[in-house]
């Protein structure tokens, strides 16, 4: 991406940043037809994770709590009924996971960001995890239509021994329909903090048709990029090498893949031309990482196969 930075930030640099995420109130978005807001709160109830609170405004909601694998893990499917985001829409998603609770958040299908029509579309995701909480954030792919103007913000706040797995698959243009991302602008900012200290920060801006879409320091001519980030504990060098080798076997010459273990965060990347291949790569990595980090087998949710 243009003006791209991705690096761990020293603790001293985090002092100027807010230690906690601001509370989002429904009245902040009510009254605007193009805004939607969703707030979820999960808590542990003697070994069962319960969705205690859910509030929404506009077309953004969770229908029910699901337990496809174990009562301690609560699955919630975030639904945006319009099926796509048009210019000027603003989406806000906030999730709080209490101590000892385990939440799994996903979506029923791809998110589609349509032509801007001169207006910026925005999405803010703010995730807060108490000590010993676990959150898996694994939505399905995001598709940016040509001429989309989008700003994405993703903030994760961890406390104590909280654990987090978060993934994204970004598709630039609808290649299956012969559409490329020639015009438009996508900006993105992601941060992860633990106990108020910044562990990870990256931001970037990609302009449609720009040199960044074609040079080796950007997308290198690819139309799909994916990232999987894990915060919880460092993995062994042999395990990270296993992730790299299996990803390379899957991707072959069709994509570039990598895995980097930092002190506090494991980061995996995929760059290619197929959203389906990116999804296979992410699921393969998740199925290896989840038992190591969480002690649970990674069972593919049925919603991903519908």
Coordinates of C-alpha atoms in Angstrom, one line a residue:
X1 CA 0.0 0.0 0.0
X2 CA 1.0 3.6 -0.5
X3 CA 2.7 5.1 2.7
X4 CA 2.6 1.7 4.3
X5 CA 4.1 1.0 7.7
X6 CA 3.9 -2.2 9.7
X7 CA 6.1 -2.5 12.8
X8 CA 6.0 -3.2 16.5
X9 CA 6.0 0.1 18.5
X10 CA 8.2 0.7 21.6
X11 CA 6.3 1.1 24.8
X12 CA 7.4 4.7 25.1
X13 CA 5.6 5.5 21.8
X14 CA 2.3 4.2 23.3
X15 CA 2.2 6.8 26.0
X16 CA 0.7 9.4 23.8
X17 CA -2.1 7.0 22.7
X18 CA -5.3 6.2 24.7
X19 CA -4.9 3.2 26.9
X20 CA -8.5 2.1 26.5
X21 CA -10.9 2.2 23.7
X22 CA -13.7 4.8 23.9
X23 CA -17.3 3.6 24.7
X24 CA -19.6 3.8 21.6
X25 CA -23.1 4.9 22.4
X26 CA -26.2 4.3 20.3
X27 CA -27.2 7.9 20.3
X28 CA -23.9 8.7 18.6
X29 CA -25.2 7.2 15.4
X30 CA -29.0 7.3 15.7
X31 CA -30.7 9.7 13.3
X32 CA -28.5 9.0 10.4
X33 CA -29.9 6.6 7.8
X34 CA -26.5 5.6 6.5
X35 CA -25.1 4.5 9.9
X36 CA -25.3 1.2 11.7
X37 CA -24.0 0.1 15.1
X38 CA -23.6 -3.2 16.9
X39 CA -22.4 -3.8 20.5
X40 CA -21.8 -7.3 22.0
X41 CA -20.8 -8.4 25.5
X42 CA -19.7 -11.9 26.3
X43 CA -19.1 -13.3 29.8
X44 CA -18.2 -16.6 31.4
X45 CA -20.9 -18.3 33.4
X46 CA -19.4 -21.3 35.2
X47 CA -17.7 -22.6 32.1
X48 CA -20.3 -21.5 29.6
X49 CA -19.7 -18.3 27.5
X50 CA -22.9 -16.4 27.2
X51 CA -23.8 -13.5 25.0
X52 CA -25.2 -11.3 27.8
X53 CA -25.8 -8.1 26.0
X54 CA -26.4 -7.2 22.4
X55 CA -27.6 -3.9 21.1
X56 CA -27.8 -2.6 17.6
X57 CA -29.0 0.3 15.5
X58 CA -29.6 0.1 11.8
X59 CA -28.9 -2.9 9.6
X60 CA -26.2 -4.6 11.6
X61 CA -27.0 -7.4 14.1
X62 CA -26.4 -10.9 15.5
X63 CA -29.3 -13.2 15.4
X64 CA -28.5 -15.7 18.1
X65 CA -25.6 -17.3 20.1
X66 CA -24.5 -20.6 18.8
X67 CA -22.5 -23.5 20.4
X68 CA -21.4 -25.8 17.6
X69 CA -18.4 -27.1 19.4
X70 CA -18.5 -26.6 23.2
X71 CA -20.5 -24.5 25.7
X72 CA -17.3 -22.6 26.6
X73 CA -17.1 -21.2 23.1
X74 CA -19.8 -18.9 21.9
X75 CA -20.1 -18.4 18.1
X76 CA -21.8 -15.3 16.8
X77 CA -22.5 -14.5 13.2
X78 CA -22.6 -10.8 12.4
X79 CA -25.2 -10.0 9.7
X80 CA -25.4 -6.9 7.5
X81 CA -28.8 -7.5 5.8
X82 CA -28.3 -5.0 2.9
X83 CA -25.5 -7.3 1.7
X84 CA -23.2 -4.4 0.7
X85 CA -21.9 -1.1 1.7
X86 CA -22.5 2.0 -0.4
X87 CA -20.8 5.4 -0.4
X88 CA -21.4 7.3 2.8
X89 CA -22.3 4.2 5.0
X90 CA -20.7 4.0 8.4
X91 CA -20.5 0.7 10.3
X92 CA -19.3 0.3 13.9
X93 CA -18.8 -3.0 15.6
X94 CA -17.8 -3.3 19.3
X95 CA -17.3 -6.5 21.2
X96 CA -16.3 -7.0 24.9
X97 CA -15.2 -10.4 26.1
X98 CA -15.1 -10.9 29.8
X99 CA -12.6 -12.8 31.9
X100 CA -12.4 -16.5 31.0
X101 CA -15.0 -16.2 28.2
X102 CA -14.3 -17.3 24.6
X103 CA -16.1 -15.7 21.6
X104 CA -15.9 -16.6 18.0
X105 CA -17.1 -13.9 15.5
X106 CA -17.6 -14.4 11.8
X107 CA -19.9 -13.4 8.9
X108 CA -22.2 -15.4 6.7
X109 CA -20.6 -14.2 3.4
X110 CA -18.3 -11.7 1.7
X111 CA -18.5 -8.1 2.6
X112 CA -19.0 -5.9 -0.5
X113 CA -17.9 -2.3 -0.7
X114 CA -19.6 -0.6 -3.7
X115 CA -18.7 2.4 -5.8
X116 CA -18.4 5.5 -3.6
X117 CA -20.5 8.0 -5.6
X118 CA -18.4 10.7 -4.1
X119 CA -18.9 9.6 -0.5
X120 CA -16.5 7.9 1.9
X121 CA -17.6 4.6 3.5
X122 CA -16.2 3.6 6.9
X123 CA -16.0 0.7 9.3
X124 CA -14.7 0.7 12.8
X125 CA -14.1 -2.5 14.7
X126 CA -13.2 -2.2 18.4
X127 CA -12.6 -5.4 20.4
X128 CA -11.9 -5.5 24.2
X129 CA -10.7 -8.6 26.0
X130 CA -10.4 -9.0 29.7
X131 CA -7.8 -11.0 31.4
X132 CA -7.8 -14.7 30.3
X133 CA -10.5 -14.0 27.7
X134 CA -10.3 -15.3 24.1
X135 CA -11.6 -13.8 20.9
X136 CA -11.4 -15.2 17.4
X137 CA -12.3 -12.7 14.7
X138 CA -12.6 -14.5 11.3
X139 CA -15.0 -12.8 8.9
X140 CA -15.2 -14.0 5.4
X141 CA -13.6 -12.0 2.6
X142 CA -14.0 -8.3 1.8
X143 CA -14.5 -7.2 -1.8
X144 CA -13.7 -3.7 -2.9
X145 CA -15.6 -2.7 -6.1
X146 CA -13.9 -0.4 -8.5
X147 CA -14.2 3.3 -7.4
X148 CA -14.9 2.4 -3.8
X149 CA -13.7 4.9 -1.2
X150 CA -13.3 3.1 2.1
X151 CA -11.7 3.7 5.5
X152 CA -11.2 0.7 7.8
X153 CA -10.1 0.9 11.5
X154 CA -9.5 -2.2 13.6
X155 CA -8.5 -1.8 17.3
X156 CA -7.9 -4.7 19.7
X157 CA -7.3 -4.1 23.5
X158 CA -6.0 -7.1 25.5
X159 CA -5.8 -7.3 29.2
X160 CA -3.5 -9.6 31.2
X161 CA -3.4 -13.1 29.6
X162 CA -6.0 -12.5 26.9
X163 CA -5.6 -14.3 23.6
X164 CA -6.6 -13.1 20.1
X165 CA -6.7 -14.6 16.6
X166 CA -7.8 -12.2 13.9
X167 CA -7.9 -12.6 10.1
X168 CA -8.9 -10.8 7.0
X169 CA -9.0 -11.4 3.2
X170 CA -9.1 -8.3 1.0
X171 CA -10.0 -8.6 -2.7
X172 CA -9.4 -5.6 -5.0
X173 CA -12.0 -5.6 -7.8
X174 CA -14.2 -8.5 -8.9
X175 CA -11.7 -10.5 -11.0
X176 CA -14.4 -13.2 -11.7
X177 CA -16.4 -10.5 -13.5
X178 CA -13.4 -9.0 -15.2
X179 CA -13.4 -5.9 -13.0
X180 CA -10.2 -4.4 -11.7
X181 CA -9.6 -1.8 -9.0
X182 CA -8.5 1.0 -11.2
X183 CA -10.0 4.0 -9.3
X184 CA -10.9 4.5 -5.7
X185 CA -9.0 4.6 -2.4
X186 CA -8.7 2.2 0.5
X187 CA -7.2 3.3 3.8
X188 CA -6.7 0.9 6.7
X189 CA -5.4 1.1 10.3
X190 CA -4.9 -1.8 12.7
X191 CA -3.6 -1.8 16.3
X192 CA -3.2 -4.3 19.1
X193 CA -2.5 -3.3 22.7
X194 CA -2.0 -5.2 25.8
X195 CA -2.5 -3.5 29.2
X196 CA -2.4 -0.2 27.4
X197 CA 0.9 -0.8 25.7
X198 CA 1.0 -0.9 21.9
X199 CA 2.1 -4.3 20.5
X200 CA 1.4 -3.9 16.9
X201 CA 0.5 -1.0 14.6
X202 CA 0.1 -0.8 10.8
X203 CA -1.5 1.5 8.4
X204 CA -1.7 2.0 4.7
X205 CA -3.4 3.7 1.9
X206 CA -4.0 2.1 -1.5
X207 CA -5.2 4.1 -4.5
X208 CA -6.8 2.3 -7.4
X209 CA -4.5 2.0 -10.4
X210 CA -1.5 3.4 -8.5
X211 CA 2.1 2.1 -8.8
X212 CA 1.6 0.4 -5.3
X213 CA -0.7 -2.0 -6.9
X214 CA 2.0 -3.2 -9.3
X215 CA 5.4 -2.8 -7.7
X216 CA 7.1 -5.4 -5.5
X217 CA 6.8 -3.2 -2.4
X218 CA 3.0 -3.1 -2.8
X219 CA 0.6 -5.7 -4.2
X220 CA 3.0 -6.8 -7.0
X221 CA 0.2 -7.0 -9.4
X222 CA -1.9 -9.3 -7.2
X223 CA -5.6 -8.7 -6.5
X224 CA -6.0 -10.6 -3.2
X225 CA -4.1 -10.1 0.1
X226 CA -4.8 -11.8 3.4
X227 CA -3.4 -11.5 6.9
X228 CA -3.7 -13.6 10.0
X229 CA -2.6 -12.2 13.4
X230 CA -2.2 -14.0 16.6
X231 CA -1.5 -12.6 20.1
X232 CA -1.2 -14.7 23.1
X233 CA 2.1 -16.5 23.4
X234 CA 5.2 -16.9 21.3
X235 CA 5.5 -20.0 19.2
X236 CA 8.6 -22.1 18.7
X237 CA 10.8 -21.5 15.6
X238 CA 10.1 -25.1 14.4
X239 CA 6.3 -24.5 14.6
X240 CA 6.6 -21.2 12.6
X241 CA 8.7 -23.0 10.0
X242 CA 6.0 -25.7 9.8
X243 CA 3.5 -23.0 9.1
X244 CA 5.7 -21.6 6.3
X245 CA 6.3 -25.0 4.7
X246 CA 2.7 -26.0 4.7
X247 CA 1.6 -22.7 3.3
X248 CA 4.2 -22.9 0.5
X249 CA 3.0 -26.4 -0.4
X250 CA -0.6 -25.1 -0.7
X251 CA 0.2 -22.0 -2.6
X252 CA 3.0 -23.3 -4.9
X253 CA 3.6 -20.7 -7.6
X254 CA 0.1 -19.3 -7.3
X255 CA 0.8 -17.0 -4.3
X256 CA 3.5 -15.6 -2.0
X257 CA 3.2 -16.5 1.7
X258 CA 5.1 -15.8 4.8
X259 CA 5.0 -16.0 8.6
X260 CA 6.9 -13.9 11.1
X261 CA 7.1 -14.4 14.9
X262 CA 7.6 -11.2 16.8
X263 CA 8.0 -11.0 20.5
X264 CA 4.3 -10.6 21.2
X265 CA 2.5 -11.2 17.8
X266 CA 2.6 -13.8 15.1
X267 CA 1.9 -12.4 11.7
X268 CA 1.1 -14.4 8.6
X269 CA 0.6 -13.0 5.1
X270 CA -0.7 -14.2 1.8
X271 CA -0.5 -12.4 -1.6
X272 CA -2.1 -13.8 -4.7
X273 CA -5.0 -13.7 -7.2
X274 CA -7.6 -16.1 -5.7
X275 CA -9.8 -15.5 -2.7
X276 CA -10.6 -19.2 -2.5
X277 CA -6.9 -20.0 -2.2
X278 CA -6.4 -17.3 0.4
X279 CA -9.3 -18.8 2.4
X280 CA -7.8 -22.3 2.2
X281 CA -4.4 -20.9 3.3
X282 CA -6.0 -19.0 6.3
X283 CA -8.1 -22.1 7.4
X284 CA -5.0 -24.3 7.2
X285 CA -3.0 -21.9 9.3
X286 CA -5.9 -21.5 11.8
X287 CA -6.3 -25.3 12.1
X288 CA -2.6 -25.5 13.1
X289 CA -2.5 -22.5 15.4
X290 CA -5.7 -22.9 17.3
X291 CA -4.8 -26.2 19.1
X292 CA -1.4 -24.8 20.0
X293 CA -2.7 -21.5 21.4
X294 CA -6.1 -22.4 22.7
X295 CA -6.1 -26.2 23.2
X296 CA -9.1 -26.6 21.0
X297 CA -9.4 -28.4 17.6
X298 CA -10.2 -26.0 14.8
X299 CA -13.6 -27.2 13.4
X300 CA -14.7 -25.3 10.2
X301 CA -18.0 -23.5 10.9
X302 CA -20.9 -24.7 8.7
X303 CA -21.6 -21.1 7.7
X304 CA -18.3 -21.0 5.7
X305 CA -19.5 -23.9 3.5
X306 CA -23.0 -22.5 2.6

